[in-house]
CSV table of C-alpha atoms and ligand atoms in Angstrom, one decimal:
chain,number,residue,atom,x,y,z
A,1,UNK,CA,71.5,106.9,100.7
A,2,UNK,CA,68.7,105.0,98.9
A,3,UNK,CA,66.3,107.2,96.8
A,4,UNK,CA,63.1,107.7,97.8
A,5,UNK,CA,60.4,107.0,95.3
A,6,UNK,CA,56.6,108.4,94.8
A,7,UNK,CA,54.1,107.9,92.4
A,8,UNK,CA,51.1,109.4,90.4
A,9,UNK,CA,48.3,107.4,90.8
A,10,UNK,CA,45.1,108.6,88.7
A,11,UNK,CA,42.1,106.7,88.4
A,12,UNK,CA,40.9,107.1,84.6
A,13,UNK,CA,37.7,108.3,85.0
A,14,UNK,CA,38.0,111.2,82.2
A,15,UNK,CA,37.5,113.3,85.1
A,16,UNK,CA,40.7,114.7,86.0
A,17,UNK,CA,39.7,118.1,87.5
A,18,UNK,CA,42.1,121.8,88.5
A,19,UNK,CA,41.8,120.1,92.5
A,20,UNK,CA,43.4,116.8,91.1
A,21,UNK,CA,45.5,118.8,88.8
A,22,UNK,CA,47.2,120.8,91.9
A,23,UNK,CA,48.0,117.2,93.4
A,24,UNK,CA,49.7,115.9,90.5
A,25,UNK,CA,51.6,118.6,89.8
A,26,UNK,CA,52.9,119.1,93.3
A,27,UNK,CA,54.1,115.6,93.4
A,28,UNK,CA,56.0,116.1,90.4
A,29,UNK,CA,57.4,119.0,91.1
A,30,UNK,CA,58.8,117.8,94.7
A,31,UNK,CA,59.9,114.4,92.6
A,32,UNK,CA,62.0,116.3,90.6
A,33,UNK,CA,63.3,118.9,92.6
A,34,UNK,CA,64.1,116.7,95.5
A,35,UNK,CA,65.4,113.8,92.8
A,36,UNK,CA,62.7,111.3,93.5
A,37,UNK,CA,62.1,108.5,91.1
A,38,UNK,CA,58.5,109.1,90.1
A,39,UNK,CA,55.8,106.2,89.1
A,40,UNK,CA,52.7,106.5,87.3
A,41,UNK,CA,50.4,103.5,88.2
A,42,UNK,CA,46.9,103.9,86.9
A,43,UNK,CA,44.8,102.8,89.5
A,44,UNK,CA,41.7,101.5,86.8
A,45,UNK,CA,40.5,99.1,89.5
A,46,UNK,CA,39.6,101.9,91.7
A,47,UNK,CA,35.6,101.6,91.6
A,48,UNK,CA,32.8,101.9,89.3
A,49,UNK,CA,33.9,105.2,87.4
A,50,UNK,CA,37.1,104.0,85.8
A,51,UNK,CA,37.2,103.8,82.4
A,52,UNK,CA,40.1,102.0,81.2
A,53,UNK,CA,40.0,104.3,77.7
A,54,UNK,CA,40.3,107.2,79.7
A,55,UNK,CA,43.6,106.3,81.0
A,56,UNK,CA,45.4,107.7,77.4
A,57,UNK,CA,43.5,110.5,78.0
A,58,UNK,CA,45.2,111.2,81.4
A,59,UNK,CA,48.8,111.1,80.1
A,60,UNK,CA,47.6,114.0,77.6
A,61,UNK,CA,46.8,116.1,80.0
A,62,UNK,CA,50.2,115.2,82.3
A,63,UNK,CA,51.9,115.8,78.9
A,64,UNK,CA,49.9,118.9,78.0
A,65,UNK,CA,50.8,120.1,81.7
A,66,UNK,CA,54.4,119.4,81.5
A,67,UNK,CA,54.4,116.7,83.9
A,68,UNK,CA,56.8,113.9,82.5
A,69,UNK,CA,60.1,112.2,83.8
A,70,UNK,CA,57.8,109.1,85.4
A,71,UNK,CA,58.5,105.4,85.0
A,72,UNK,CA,55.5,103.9,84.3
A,73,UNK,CA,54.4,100.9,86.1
A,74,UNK,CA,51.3,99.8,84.3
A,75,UNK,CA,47.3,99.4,85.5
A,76,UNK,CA,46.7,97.6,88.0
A,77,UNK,CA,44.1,95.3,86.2
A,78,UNK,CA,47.2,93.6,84.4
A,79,UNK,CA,48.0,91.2,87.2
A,80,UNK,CA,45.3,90.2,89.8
A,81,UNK,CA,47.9,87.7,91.4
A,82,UNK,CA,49.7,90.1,93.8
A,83,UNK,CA,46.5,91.1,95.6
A,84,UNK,CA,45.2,87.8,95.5
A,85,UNK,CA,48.5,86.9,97.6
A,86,UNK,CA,48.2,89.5,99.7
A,87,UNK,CA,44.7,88.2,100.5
A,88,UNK,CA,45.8,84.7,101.0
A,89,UNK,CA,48.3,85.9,103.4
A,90,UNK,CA,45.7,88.0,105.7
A,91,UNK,CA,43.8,84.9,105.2
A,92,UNK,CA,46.4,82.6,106.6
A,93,UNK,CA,46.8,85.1,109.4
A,94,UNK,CA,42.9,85.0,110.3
A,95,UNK,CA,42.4,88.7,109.5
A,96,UNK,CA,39.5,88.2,107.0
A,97,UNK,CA,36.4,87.0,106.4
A,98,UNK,CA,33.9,86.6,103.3
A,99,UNK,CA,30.9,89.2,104.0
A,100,UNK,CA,27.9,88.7,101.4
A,101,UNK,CA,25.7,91.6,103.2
A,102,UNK,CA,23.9,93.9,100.9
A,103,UNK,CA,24.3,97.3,101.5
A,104,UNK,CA,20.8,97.3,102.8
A,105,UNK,CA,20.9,94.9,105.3
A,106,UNK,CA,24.3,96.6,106.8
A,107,UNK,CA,21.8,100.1,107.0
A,108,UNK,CA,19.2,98.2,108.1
A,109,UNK,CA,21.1,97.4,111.3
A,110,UNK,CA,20.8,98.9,114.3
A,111,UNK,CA,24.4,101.3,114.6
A,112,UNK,CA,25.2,102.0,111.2
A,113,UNK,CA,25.6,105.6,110.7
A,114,UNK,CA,26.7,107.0,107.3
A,115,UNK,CA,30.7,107.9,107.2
A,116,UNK,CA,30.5,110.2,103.8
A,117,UNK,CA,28.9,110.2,100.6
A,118,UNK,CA,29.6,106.8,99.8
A,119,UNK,CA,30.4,104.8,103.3
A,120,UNK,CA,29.0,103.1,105.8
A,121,UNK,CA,30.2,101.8,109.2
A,122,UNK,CA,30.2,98.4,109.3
A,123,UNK,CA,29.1,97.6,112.6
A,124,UNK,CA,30.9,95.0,114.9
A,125,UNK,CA,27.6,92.9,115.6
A,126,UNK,CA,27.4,92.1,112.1
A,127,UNK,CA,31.0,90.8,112.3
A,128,UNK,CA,30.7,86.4,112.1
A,129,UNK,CA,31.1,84.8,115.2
A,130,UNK,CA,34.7,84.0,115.8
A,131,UNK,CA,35.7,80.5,115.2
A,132,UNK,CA,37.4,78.6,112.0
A,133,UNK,CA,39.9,80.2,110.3
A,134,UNK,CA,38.7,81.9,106.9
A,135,UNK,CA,39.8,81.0,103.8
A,136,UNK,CA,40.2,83.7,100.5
A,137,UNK,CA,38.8,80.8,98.0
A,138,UNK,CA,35.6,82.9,96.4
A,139,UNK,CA,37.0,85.5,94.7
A,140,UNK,CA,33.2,86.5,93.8
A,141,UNK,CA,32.6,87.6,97.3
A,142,UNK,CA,33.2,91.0,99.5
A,143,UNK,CA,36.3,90.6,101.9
A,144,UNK,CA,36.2,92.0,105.3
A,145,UNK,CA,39.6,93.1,107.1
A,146,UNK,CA,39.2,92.4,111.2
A,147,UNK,CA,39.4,95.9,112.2
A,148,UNK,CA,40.6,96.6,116.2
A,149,UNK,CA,39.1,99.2,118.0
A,150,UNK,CA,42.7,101.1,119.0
A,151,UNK,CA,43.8,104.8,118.0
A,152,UNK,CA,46.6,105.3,115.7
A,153,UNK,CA,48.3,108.3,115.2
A,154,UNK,CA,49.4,109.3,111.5
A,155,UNK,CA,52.9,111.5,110.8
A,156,UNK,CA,52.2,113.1,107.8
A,157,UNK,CA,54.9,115.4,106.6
A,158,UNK,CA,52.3,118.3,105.3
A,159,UNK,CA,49.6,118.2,107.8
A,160,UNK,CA,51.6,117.0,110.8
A,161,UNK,CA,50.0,114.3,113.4
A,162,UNK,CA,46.7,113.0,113.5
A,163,UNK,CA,45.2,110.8,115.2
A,164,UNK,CA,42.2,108.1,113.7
A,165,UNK,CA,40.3,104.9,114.7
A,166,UNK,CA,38.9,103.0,112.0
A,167,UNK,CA,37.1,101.2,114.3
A,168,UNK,CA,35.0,104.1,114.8
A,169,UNK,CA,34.8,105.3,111.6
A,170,UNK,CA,34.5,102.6,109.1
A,171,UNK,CA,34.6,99.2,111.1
A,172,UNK,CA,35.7,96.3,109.2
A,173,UNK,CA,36.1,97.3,106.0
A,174,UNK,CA,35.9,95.7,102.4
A,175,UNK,CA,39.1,94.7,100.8
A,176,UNK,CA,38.3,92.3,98.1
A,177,UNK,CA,34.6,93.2,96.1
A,178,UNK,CA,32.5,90.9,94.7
A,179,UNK,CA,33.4,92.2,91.3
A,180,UNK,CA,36.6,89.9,91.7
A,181,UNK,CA,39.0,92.7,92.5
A,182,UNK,CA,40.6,94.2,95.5
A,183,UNK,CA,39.4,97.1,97.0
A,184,UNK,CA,40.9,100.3,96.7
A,185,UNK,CA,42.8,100.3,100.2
A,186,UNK,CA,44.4,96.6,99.2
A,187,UNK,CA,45.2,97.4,95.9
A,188,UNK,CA,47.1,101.1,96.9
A,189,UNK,CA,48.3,99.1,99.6
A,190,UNK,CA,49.7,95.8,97.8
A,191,UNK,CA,51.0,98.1,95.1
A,192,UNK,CA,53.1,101.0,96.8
A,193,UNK,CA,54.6,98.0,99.0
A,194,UNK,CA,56.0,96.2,96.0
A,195,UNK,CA,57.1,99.0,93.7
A,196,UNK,CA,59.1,100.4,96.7
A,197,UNK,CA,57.4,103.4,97.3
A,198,UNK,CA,58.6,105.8,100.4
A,199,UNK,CA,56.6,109.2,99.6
A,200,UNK,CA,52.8,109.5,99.1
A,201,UNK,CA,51.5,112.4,97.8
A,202,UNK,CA,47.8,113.1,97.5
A,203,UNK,CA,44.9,114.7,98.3
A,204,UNK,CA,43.4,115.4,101.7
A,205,UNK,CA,40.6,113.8,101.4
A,206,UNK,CA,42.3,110.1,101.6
A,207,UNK,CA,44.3,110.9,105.2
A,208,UNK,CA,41.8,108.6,107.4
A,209,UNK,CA,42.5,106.0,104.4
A,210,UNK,CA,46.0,106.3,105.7
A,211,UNK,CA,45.1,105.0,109.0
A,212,UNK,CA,43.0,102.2,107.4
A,213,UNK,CA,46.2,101.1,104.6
A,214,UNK,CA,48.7,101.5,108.1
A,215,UNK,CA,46.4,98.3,109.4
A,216,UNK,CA,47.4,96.3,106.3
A,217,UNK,CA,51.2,97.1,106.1
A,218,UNK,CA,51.1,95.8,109.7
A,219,UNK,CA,49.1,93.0,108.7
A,220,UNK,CA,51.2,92.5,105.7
A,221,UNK,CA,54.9,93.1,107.4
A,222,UNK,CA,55.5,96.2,105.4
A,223,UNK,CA,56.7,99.3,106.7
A,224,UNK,CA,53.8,102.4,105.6
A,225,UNK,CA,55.6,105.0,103.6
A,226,UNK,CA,55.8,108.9,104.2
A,227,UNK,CA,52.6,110.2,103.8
A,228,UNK,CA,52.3,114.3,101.8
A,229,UNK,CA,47.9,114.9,102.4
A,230,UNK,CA,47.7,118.2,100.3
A,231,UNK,CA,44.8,120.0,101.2
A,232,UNK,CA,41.9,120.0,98.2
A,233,UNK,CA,40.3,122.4,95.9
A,234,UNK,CA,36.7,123.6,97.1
A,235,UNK,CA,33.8,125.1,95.7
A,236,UNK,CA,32.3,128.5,97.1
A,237,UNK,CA,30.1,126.5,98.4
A,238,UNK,CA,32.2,124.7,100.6
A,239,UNK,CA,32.3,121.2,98.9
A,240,UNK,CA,34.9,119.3,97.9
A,241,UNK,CA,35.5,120.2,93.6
A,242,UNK,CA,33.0,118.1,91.4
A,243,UNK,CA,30.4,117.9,88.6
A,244,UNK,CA,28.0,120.4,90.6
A,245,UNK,CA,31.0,123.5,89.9
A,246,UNK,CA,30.6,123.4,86.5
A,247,UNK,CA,32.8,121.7,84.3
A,248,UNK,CA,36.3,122.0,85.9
A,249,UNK,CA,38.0,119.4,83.8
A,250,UNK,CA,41.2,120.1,82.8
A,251,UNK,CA,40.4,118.3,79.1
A,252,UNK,CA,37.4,121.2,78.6
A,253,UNK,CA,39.2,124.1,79.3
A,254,UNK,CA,42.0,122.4,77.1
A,255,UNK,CA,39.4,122.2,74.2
A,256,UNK,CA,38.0,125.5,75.0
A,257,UNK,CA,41.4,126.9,74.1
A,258,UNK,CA,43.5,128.3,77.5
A,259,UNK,CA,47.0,127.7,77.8
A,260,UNK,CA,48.3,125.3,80.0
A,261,UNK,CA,50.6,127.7,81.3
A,262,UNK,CA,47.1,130.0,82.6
A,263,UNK,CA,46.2,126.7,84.2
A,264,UNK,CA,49.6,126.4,85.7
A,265,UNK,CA,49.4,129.8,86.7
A,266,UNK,CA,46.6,129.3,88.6
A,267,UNK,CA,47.9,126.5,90.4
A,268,UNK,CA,51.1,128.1,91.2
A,269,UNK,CA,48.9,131.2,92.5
A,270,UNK,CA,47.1,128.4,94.8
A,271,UNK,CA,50.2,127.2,96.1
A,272,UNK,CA,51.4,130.6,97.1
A,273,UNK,CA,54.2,130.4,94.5
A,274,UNK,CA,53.1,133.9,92.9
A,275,UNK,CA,51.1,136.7,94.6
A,276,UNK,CA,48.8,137.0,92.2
A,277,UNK,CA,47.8,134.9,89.1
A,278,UNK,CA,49.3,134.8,86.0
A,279,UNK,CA,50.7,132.7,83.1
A,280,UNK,CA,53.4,130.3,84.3
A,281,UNK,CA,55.3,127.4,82.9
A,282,UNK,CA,56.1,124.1,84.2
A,283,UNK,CA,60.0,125.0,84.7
A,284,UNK,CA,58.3,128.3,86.9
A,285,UNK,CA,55.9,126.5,89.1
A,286,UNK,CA,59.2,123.6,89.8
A,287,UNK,CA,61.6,126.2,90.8
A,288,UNK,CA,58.9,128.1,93.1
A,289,UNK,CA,57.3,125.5,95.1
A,290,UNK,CA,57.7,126.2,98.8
A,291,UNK,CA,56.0,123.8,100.6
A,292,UNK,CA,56.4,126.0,103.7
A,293,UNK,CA,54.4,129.0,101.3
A,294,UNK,CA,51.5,126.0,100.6
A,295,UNK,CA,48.6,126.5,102.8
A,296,UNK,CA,46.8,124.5,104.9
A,297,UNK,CA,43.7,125.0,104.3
A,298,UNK,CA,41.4,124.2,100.9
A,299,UNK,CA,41.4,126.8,98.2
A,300,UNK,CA,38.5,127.8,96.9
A,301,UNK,CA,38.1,127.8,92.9
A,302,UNK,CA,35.8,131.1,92.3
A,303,UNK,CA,34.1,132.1,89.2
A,304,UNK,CA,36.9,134.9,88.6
A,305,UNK,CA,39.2,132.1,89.0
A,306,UNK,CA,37.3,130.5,86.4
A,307,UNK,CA,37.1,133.5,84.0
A,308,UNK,CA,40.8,133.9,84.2
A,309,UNK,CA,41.5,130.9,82.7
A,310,UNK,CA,39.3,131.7,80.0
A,311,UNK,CA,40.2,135.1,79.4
A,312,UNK,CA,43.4,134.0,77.1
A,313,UNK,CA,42.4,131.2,74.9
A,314,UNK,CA,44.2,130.3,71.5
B,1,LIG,N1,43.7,106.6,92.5
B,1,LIG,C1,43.4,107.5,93.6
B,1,LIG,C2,42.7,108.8,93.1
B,1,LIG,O1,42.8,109.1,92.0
B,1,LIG,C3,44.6,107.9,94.4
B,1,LIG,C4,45.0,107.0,95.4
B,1,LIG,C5,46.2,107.3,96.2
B,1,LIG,O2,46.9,108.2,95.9
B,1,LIG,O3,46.4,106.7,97.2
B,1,LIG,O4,42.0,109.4,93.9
């Protein structure tokens, strides 16, 4: 039997958070139980908050929080040349196109609702007229992946099946910027492909990226791996953990004093390992996961949840 491999795969923004913390830790706990080699890839060409500095400052806090027995297989920013490949291969297949529309001009038009926060639909009238093949020779330019309008279903082995048209939702979307790089979905993509990787394990909010990354293994001749969508950390509010709940950072409670075995604790508590919260080691949270005791839904991070943490400090 071949082994399965996952990966960690944190963007350095110094903003590692408890929801992101839940993620990690998960992942390493099913690596290790279930005998999974384990990557760490920092993804520091995922978007405008990386900073590459803060990458040390992420394996401080895996170290701090017990996570370790992972191969690491570098930043993506070291070697451009597989996901310029990649590109010249969708190229060669006629699945791409250069796209130098500002982000105005792409709300400007006529059906262009806003997806989330960030996104926008690209809409199918703004696509070029068909015609020559495209070549990837401008590296300075946005990328466009020809997106069909068909339904694919995701088999994810937490959430079960869903179903997801990109079409719909995004349209063609971006997978090399104009900063030079590939786009997040290329890069995850290109890099899980090559390094092998059969489980991914990650947060709920990136399932519908799923259905987009399962149009570029196809694209690409790769087979998508198992897909693990955990569900995320909220506020009380109802929003998905950020800046706006305070400073949730793992480095500040770390400099405020707690224990990472309180901040263990209350992730194990979150996961339904213990009934109620209280100080736990690494060892503790690996031996109790249940995935079947992990539920579906968010968990909300309350200000007692928050006091807790801080109610042992050293
Ligand atoms: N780097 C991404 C993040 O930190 C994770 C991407 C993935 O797991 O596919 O959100």
């Amino acid at each position: 039997m071949t082994t399965r491999v996952s990966r960690l795969a944190p963007s350095p923004t110094g903003a590692l958070h408890l929801g992101n913390a839940r993620t990690f830790l998960v992942n390493w706990a099913l690596a290790r139980r279930e005998g999974w080699r384990l990557l760490l890839r920092m993804e520091d060409l995922d978007g405008p908050r990386v900073r590459p500095e803060a990458a040390e400052g992420v394996l401080e806090v895996f170290r701090w929080l017990g996570i370790d027995g992972y191969e690491s297989v570098g930043n993506q920013s070291d070697d451009l040349e597989p996901y310029r490949d990649a590109m010249r291969r969708l190229a060669a297949r006629g699945l791409v196109y250069p796209c130098a529309l500002t982000r105005r001009e792409i709300e400007s038009a006529p059906r262009a609702p806003h997806v989330g926060e960030h996104e926008l639909r690209f809409p199918v009238e703004l696509r070029p007229p068909d015609g020559e093949p495209r070549a990837f020779d401008a590296e300075d330019t946005n990328y466009r992946l020809l997106v069909d309008p068909e339904r694919l279903r995701i088999d994810d082995e937490f959430v079960g099946s869903s179903t997801h048209a990109p079409f719909d939702d995004v349209g063609d979307f971006v997978i090399w910027t104009r900063r030079g790089v590939p786009s997040y979905q290329l890069a995850v993509v290109v890099d899980d492909a090559r390094q092998g990787v059969t489980d991914v394990v990650r947060g709920a909010d990136l399932l519908p990226s799923a259905a987009r990354q399962v149009l570029l293994y196809r694209a690409l001749d790769r087979t998508p791996p198992r897909w693990w969508h955990l569900p995320l950390v909220i506020g009380t509010d109802g929003r998905r953990l950020a800046k706006r709940h305070g400073d949730t950072r793992l480095n500040s409670y770390r400099e405020r004093g707690v224990p990472a075995r309180r901040v263990i604790g209350l992730l194990a508590f979150w996961c339904g390992i213990t009934p109620e919260r209280g100080p736990l080691d690494p060892d503790g949270f690996l031996r109790g996961l249940d995935l079947a005791r992990l539920s579906p839904d968010p968990v909300t991070f309350t200000a007692d949840d928050h006091a807790w943490l801080l109610s042992e400090t050293t």
